[in-house]
Coordinates of C-alpha atoms and ligand atoms in Angstrom, one line a residue:
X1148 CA 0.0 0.0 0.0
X1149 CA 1.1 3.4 -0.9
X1150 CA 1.7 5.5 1.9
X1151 CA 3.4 9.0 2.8
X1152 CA 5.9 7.6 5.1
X1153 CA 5.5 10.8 7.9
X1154 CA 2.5 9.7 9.1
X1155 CA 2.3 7.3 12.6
X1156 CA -1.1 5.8 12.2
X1157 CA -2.5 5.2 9.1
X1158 CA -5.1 2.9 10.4
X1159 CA -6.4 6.1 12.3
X1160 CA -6.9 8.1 9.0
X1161 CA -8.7 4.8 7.6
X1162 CA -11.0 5.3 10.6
X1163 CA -11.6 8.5 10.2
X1164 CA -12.6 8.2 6.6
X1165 CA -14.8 5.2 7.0
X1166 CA -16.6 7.5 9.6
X1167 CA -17.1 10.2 6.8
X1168 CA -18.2 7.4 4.4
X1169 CA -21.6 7.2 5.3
X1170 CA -25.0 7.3 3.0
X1171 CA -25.0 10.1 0.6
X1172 CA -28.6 10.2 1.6
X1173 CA -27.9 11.5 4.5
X1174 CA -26.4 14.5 2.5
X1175 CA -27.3 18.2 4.0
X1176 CA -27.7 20.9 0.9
X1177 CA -24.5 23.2 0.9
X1178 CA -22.4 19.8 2.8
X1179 CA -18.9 19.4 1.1
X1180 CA -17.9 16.5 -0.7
X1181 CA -14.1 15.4 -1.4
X1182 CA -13.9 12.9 -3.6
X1183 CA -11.2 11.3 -5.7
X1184 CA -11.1 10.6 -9.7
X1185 CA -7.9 8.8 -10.1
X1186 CA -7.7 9.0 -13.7
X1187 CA -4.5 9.9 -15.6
X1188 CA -5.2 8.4 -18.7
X1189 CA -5.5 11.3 -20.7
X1190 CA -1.7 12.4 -19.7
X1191 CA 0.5 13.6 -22.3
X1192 CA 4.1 13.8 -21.3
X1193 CA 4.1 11.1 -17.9
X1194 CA 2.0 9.0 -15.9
X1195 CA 1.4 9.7 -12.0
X1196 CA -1.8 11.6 -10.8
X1197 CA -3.5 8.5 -11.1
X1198 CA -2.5 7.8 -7.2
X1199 CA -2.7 11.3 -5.7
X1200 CA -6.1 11.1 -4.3
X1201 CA -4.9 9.1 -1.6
X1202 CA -1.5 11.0 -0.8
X1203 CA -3.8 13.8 -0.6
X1204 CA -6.0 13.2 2.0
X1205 CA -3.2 11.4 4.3
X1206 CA -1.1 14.8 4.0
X1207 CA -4.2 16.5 5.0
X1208 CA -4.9 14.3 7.8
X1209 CA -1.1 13.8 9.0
X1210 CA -0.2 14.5 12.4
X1211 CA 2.7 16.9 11.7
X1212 CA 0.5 19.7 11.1
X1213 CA -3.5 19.6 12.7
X1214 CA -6.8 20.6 10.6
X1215 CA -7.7 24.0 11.8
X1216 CA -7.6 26.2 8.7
X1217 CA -5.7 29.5 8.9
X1218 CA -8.7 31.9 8.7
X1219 CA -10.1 29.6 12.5
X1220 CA -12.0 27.2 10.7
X1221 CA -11.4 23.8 12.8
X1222 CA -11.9 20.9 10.3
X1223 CA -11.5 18.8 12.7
X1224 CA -15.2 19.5 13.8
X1225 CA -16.1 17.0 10.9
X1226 CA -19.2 18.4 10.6
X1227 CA -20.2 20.1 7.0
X1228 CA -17.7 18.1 5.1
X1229 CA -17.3 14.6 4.3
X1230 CA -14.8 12.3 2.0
X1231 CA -16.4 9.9 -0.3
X1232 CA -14.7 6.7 -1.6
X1233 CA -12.7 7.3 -5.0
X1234 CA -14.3 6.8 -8.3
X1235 CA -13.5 3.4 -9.7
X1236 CA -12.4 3.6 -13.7
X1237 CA -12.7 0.0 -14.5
X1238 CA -14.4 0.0 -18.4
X1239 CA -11.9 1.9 -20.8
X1240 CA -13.9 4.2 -22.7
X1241 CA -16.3 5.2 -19.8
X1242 CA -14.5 7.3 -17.5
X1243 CA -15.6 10.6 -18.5
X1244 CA -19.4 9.6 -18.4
X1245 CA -18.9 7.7 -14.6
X1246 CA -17.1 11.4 -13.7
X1247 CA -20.2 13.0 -15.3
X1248 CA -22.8 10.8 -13.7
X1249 CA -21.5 11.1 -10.4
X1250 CA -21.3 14.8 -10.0
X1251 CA -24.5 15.4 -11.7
X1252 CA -26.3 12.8 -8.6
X1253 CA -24.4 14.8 -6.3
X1254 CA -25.0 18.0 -7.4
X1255 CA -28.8 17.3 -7.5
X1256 CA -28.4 16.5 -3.6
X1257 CA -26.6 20.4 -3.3
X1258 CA -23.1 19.0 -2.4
X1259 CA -20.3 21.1 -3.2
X1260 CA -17.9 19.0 -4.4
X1261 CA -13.9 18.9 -4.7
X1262 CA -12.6 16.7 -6.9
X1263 CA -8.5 15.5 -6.3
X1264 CA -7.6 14.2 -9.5
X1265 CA -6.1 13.2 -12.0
X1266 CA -4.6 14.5 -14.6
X1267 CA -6.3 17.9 -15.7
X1268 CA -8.7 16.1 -18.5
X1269 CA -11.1 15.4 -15.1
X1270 CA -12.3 19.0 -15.3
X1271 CA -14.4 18.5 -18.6
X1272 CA -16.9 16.0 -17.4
X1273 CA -16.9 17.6 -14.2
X1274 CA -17.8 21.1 -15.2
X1275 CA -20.4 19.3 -18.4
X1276 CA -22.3 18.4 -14.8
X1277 CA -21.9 21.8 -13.2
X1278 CA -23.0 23.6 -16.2
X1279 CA -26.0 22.0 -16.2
X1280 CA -26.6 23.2 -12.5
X1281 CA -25.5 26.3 -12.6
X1282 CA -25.9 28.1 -15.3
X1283 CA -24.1 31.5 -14.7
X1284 CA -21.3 29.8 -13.6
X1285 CA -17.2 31.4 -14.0
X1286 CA -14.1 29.0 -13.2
X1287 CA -10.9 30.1 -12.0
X1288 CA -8.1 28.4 -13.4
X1289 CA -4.8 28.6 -11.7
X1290 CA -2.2 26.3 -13.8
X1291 CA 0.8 27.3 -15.9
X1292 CA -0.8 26.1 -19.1
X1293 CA -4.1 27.5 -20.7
X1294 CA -5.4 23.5 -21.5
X1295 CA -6.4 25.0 -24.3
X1296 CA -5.3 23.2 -27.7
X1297 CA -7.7 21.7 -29.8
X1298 CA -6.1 18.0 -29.5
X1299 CA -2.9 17.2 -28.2
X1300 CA -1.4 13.7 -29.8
X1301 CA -4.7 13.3 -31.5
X1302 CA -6.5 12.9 -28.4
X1303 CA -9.4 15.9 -27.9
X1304 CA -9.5 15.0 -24.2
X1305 CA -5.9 15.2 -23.5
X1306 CA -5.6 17.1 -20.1
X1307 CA -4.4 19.7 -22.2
X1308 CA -7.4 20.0 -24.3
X1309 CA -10.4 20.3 -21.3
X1310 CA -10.9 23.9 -21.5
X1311 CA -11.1 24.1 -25.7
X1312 CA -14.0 21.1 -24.7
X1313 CA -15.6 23.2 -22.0
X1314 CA -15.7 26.7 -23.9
X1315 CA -17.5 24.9 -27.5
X1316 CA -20.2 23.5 -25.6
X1317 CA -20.5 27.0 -24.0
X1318 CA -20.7 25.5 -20.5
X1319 CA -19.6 28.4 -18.8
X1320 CA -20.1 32.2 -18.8
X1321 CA -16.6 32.9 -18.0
X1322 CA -13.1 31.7 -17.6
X1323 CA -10.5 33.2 -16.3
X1324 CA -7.0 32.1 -16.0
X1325 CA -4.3 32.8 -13.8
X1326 CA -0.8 31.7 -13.7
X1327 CA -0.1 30.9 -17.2
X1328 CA 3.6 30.9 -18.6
X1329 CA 3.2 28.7 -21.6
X1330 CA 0.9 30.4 -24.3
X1331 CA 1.7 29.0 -28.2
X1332 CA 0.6 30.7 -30.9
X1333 CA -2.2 28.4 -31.6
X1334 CA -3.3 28.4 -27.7
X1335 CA -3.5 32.4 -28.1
X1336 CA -5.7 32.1 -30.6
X1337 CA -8.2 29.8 -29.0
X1338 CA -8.2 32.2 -25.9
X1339 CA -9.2 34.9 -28.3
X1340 CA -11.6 33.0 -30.3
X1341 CA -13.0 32.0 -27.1
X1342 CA -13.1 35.1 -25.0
X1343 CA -11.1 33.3 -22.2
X1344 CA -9.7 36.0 -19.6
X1345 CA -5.7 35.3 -19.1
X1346 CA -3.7 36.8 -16.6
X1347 CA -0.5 35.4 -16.9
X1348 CA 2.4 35.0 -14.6
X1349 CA 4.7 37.7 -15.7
X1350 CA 1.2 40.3 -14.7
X1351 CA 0.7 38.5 -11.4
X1352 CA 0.0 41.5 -10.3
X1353 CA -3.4 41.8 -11.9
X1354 CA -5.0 39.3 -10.0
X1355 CA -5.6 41.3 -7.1
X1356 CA -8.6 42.8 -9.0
X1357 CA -10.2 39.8 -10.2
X1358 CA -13.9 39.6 -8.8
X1359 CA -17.1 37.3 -9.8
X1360 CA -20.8 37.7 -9.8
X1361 CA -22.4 34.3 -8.9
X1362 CA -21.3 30.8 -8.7
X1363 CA -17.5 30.2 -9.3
X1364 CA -15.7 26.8 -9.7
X1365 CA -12.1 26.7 -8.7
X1366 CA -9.2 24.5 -10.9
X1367 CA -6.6 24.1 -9.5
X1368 CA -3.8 22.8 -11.3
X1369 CA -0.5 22.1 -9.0
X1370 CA 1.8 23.0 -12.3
X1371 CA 0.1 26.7 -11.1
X1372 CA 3.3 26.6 -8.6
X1373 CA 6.5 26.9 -9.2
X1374 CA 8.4 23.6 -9.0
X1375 CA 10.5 24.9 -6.5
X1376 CA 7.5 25.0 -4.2
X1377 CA 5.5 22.3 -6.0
X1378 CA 7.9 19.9 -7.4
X1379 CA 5.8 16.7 -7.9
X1380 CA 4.1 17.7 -10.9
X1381 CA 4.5 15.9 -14.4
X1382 CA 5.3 19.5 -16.0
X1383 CA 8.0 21.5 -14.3
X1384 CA 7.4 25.0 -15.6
X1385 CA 9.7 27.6 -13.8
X1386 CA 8.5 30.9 -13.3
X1387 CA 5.6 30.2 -10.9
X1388 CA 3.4 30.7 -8.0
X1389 CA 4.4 30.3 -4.5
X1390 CA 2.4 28.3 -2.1
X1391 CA 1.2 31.6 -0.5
X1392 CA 0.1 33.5 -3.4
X1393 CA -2.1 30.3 -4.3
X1394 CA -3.4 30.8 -0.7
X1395 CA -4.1 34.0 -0.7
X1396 CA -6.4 33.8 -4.3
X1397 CA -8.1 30.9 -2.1
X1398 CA -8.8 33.1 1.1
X1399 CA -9.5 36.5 -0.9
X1400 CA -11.6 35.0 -4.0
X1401 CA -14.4 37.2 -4.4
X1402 CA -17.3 35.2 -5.4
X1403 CA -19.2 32.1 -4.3
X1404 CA -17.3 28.8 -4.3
X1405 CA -19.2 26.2 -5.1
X1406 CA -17.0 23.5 -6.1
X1407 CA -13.1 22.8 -7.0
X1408 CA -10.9 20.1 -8.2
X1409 CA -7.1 19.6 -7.4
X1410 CA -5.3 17.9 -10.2
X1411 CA -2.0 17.1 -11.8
X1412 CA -0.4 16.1 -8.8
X1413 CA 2.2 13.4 -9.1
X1414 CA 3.8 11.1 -6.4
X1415 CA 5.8 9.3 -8.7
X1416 CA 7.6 12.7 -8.9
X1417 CA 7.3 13.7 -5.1
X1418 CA 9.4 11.5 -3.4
X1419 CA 10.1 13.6 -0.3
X1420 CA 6.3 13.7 -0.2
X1421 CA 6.8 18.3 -0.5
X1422 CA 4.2 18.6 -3.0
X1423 CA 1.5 16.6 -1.7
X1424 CA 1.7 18.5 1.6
X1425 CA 1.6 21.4 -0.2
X1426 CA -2.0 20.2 -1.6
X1427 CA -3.0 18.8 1.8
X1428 CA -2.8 22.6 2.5
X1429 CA -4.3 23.8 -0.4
X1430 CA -7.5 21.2 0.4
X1431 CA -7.6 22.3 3.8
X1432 CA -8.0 26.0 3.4
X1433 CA -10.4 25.3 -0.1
X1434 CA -12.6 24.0 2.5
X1435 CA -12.0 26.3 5.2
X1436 CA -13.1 28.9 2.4
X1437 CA -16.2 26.5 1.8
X1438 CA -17.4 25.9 5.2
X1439 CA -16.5 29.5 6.2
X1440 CA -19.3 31.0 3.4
X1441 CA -21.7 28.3 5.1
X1442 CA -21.5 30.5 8.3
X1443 CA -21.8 33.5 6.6
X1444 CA -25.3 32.6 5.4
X1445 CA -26.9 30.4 8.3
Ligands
MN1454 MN1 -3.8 22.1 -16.5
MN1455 MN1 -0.7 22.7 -16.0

């Protein structure tokens, strides 16, 4: 079994999650959802996400740090949240429908769900469910690359295709993009063509006046960081975010949050387990931003 290696009791997280397991039916509207799509199929350049939704939670629940997100939400209340088993990919040719079906069933229960992929392809069956629900919806997408090329290796659902997928079927009213430091020709033309909002990395700056009307769905590509803070990723592209500025877009979004994937992380590529502490943090304080809008409106 694969396992971070910093963590005493791994039995204890198993218990812990078992606890969260219980009937969907039982869901509360507004209740968060984590649940894993380990799906890296659609990879171009290396294999590795496949296994991150597991590395993922343990970082979150490991006992060198505790689960009290920085703005005093205490996770460890384990009430408004909940981690579901991972989606099981086992008929080739499927996986995006199971992905589709499965947020769609939990959307119509009002769960906010955050996905831990997977390689970045998860996002367009995802967001073909969220559409559907919300139909004024924006996405933030923090990742180095725009994911925006028509095929990649003559595969339309490469995870560097999902947004070109998500913009023609005009499932979204807006995307914006933040972080980017790998634009081609061909991808600047699709952002144009597509109205896609791009702040790139050498304007950081600008994202400080990014604001949303309505429902927003975070992406959250890991490659967003720089590898210096986020090694473990199958694309090192220098030049990035640090943890904190990734934190800080979390904590200041302005907008509702209602629902977020974290993918592209890689533990083949993580052996010091850095990087997947670094998105045990970023899970904890997506969900301390969650849970923290809950208590705004009760
Ligand atoms: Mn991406
Ligand atoms: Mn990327």
């Amino acid at each position: 079994r694969l396992s971070l290696g910093l963590i005493p009791n791994i039995k204890k997280i198993e218990d812990v999650m078992r606890n969260f397991n219980t009937k969907e039916k039982a869901l509360r509207a507004g209740e968060i959802v984590v649940l894993g799509v380990p799906l890296d199929r659609n990879s171009s350049f290396c294999r590795g996400p496949e296994s991150a939704p597991q590395f993922i939670r343990e970082a979150l629940f490991s006992e060198s740090s505790n689960l009290w997100a920085e703005k005093m939400i205490d996770l460890g209340l384990m009430s408004g949240w909940r981690i579901l088993d991972d989606l099981e990919f086992l008929d080739q040719g499927a996986e995006f429908a199971k992905i589709e079906s499965r947020i769609n069933a939990l959307l119509a229960k009002k769960a906010r769900v955050v996905s831990l992929g997977g390689d970045h392809s998860i996002t367009y069956p995802i967001i073909k469910a969220y559409g559907k629900r919300y139909k004024n919806l924006s996405i933030l997408q923090l990742d180095a690359h725009p994911d925006l090329y028509d095929e990649l290796e003559d595969n339309r659902y490469s995870h560097a295709c999902p947004f070109a997928r998500i913009l023609e079927k005009k499932l979204v009213k807006r995307l914006v993009q933040v972080g980017i430091r790998t634009l081609t020709g061909h991808q600047h033309e699709q952002a144009k063509r597509f109205g896609v909002e791009i702040i790139e990395m050498r304007e950081i700056d600008r994202a400080d006046e990014i604001k949303f009307d309505g429902p927003v769905y975070l992406s959250l590509d890991m490659d967003c960081l720089d590898p210096a803070f986020a090694p473990g990723v199958s694309h090192h592209e220098p030049g990035g975010m640090s943890t904190r500025a990734v934190l800080q877009i979390i904590q200041d979004l302005r907008g509702q949050l209602v629902g977020a994937d974290i993918v592209e992380y890689n533990p083949e590529r993580d052996p010091q387990r850095i990087t997947g502490m670094v998105a045990g943090k970023l899970l904890k304080e997506i969900m301390g931003r969650m849970l923290e809008e809950n208590s705004k409106n009760a």
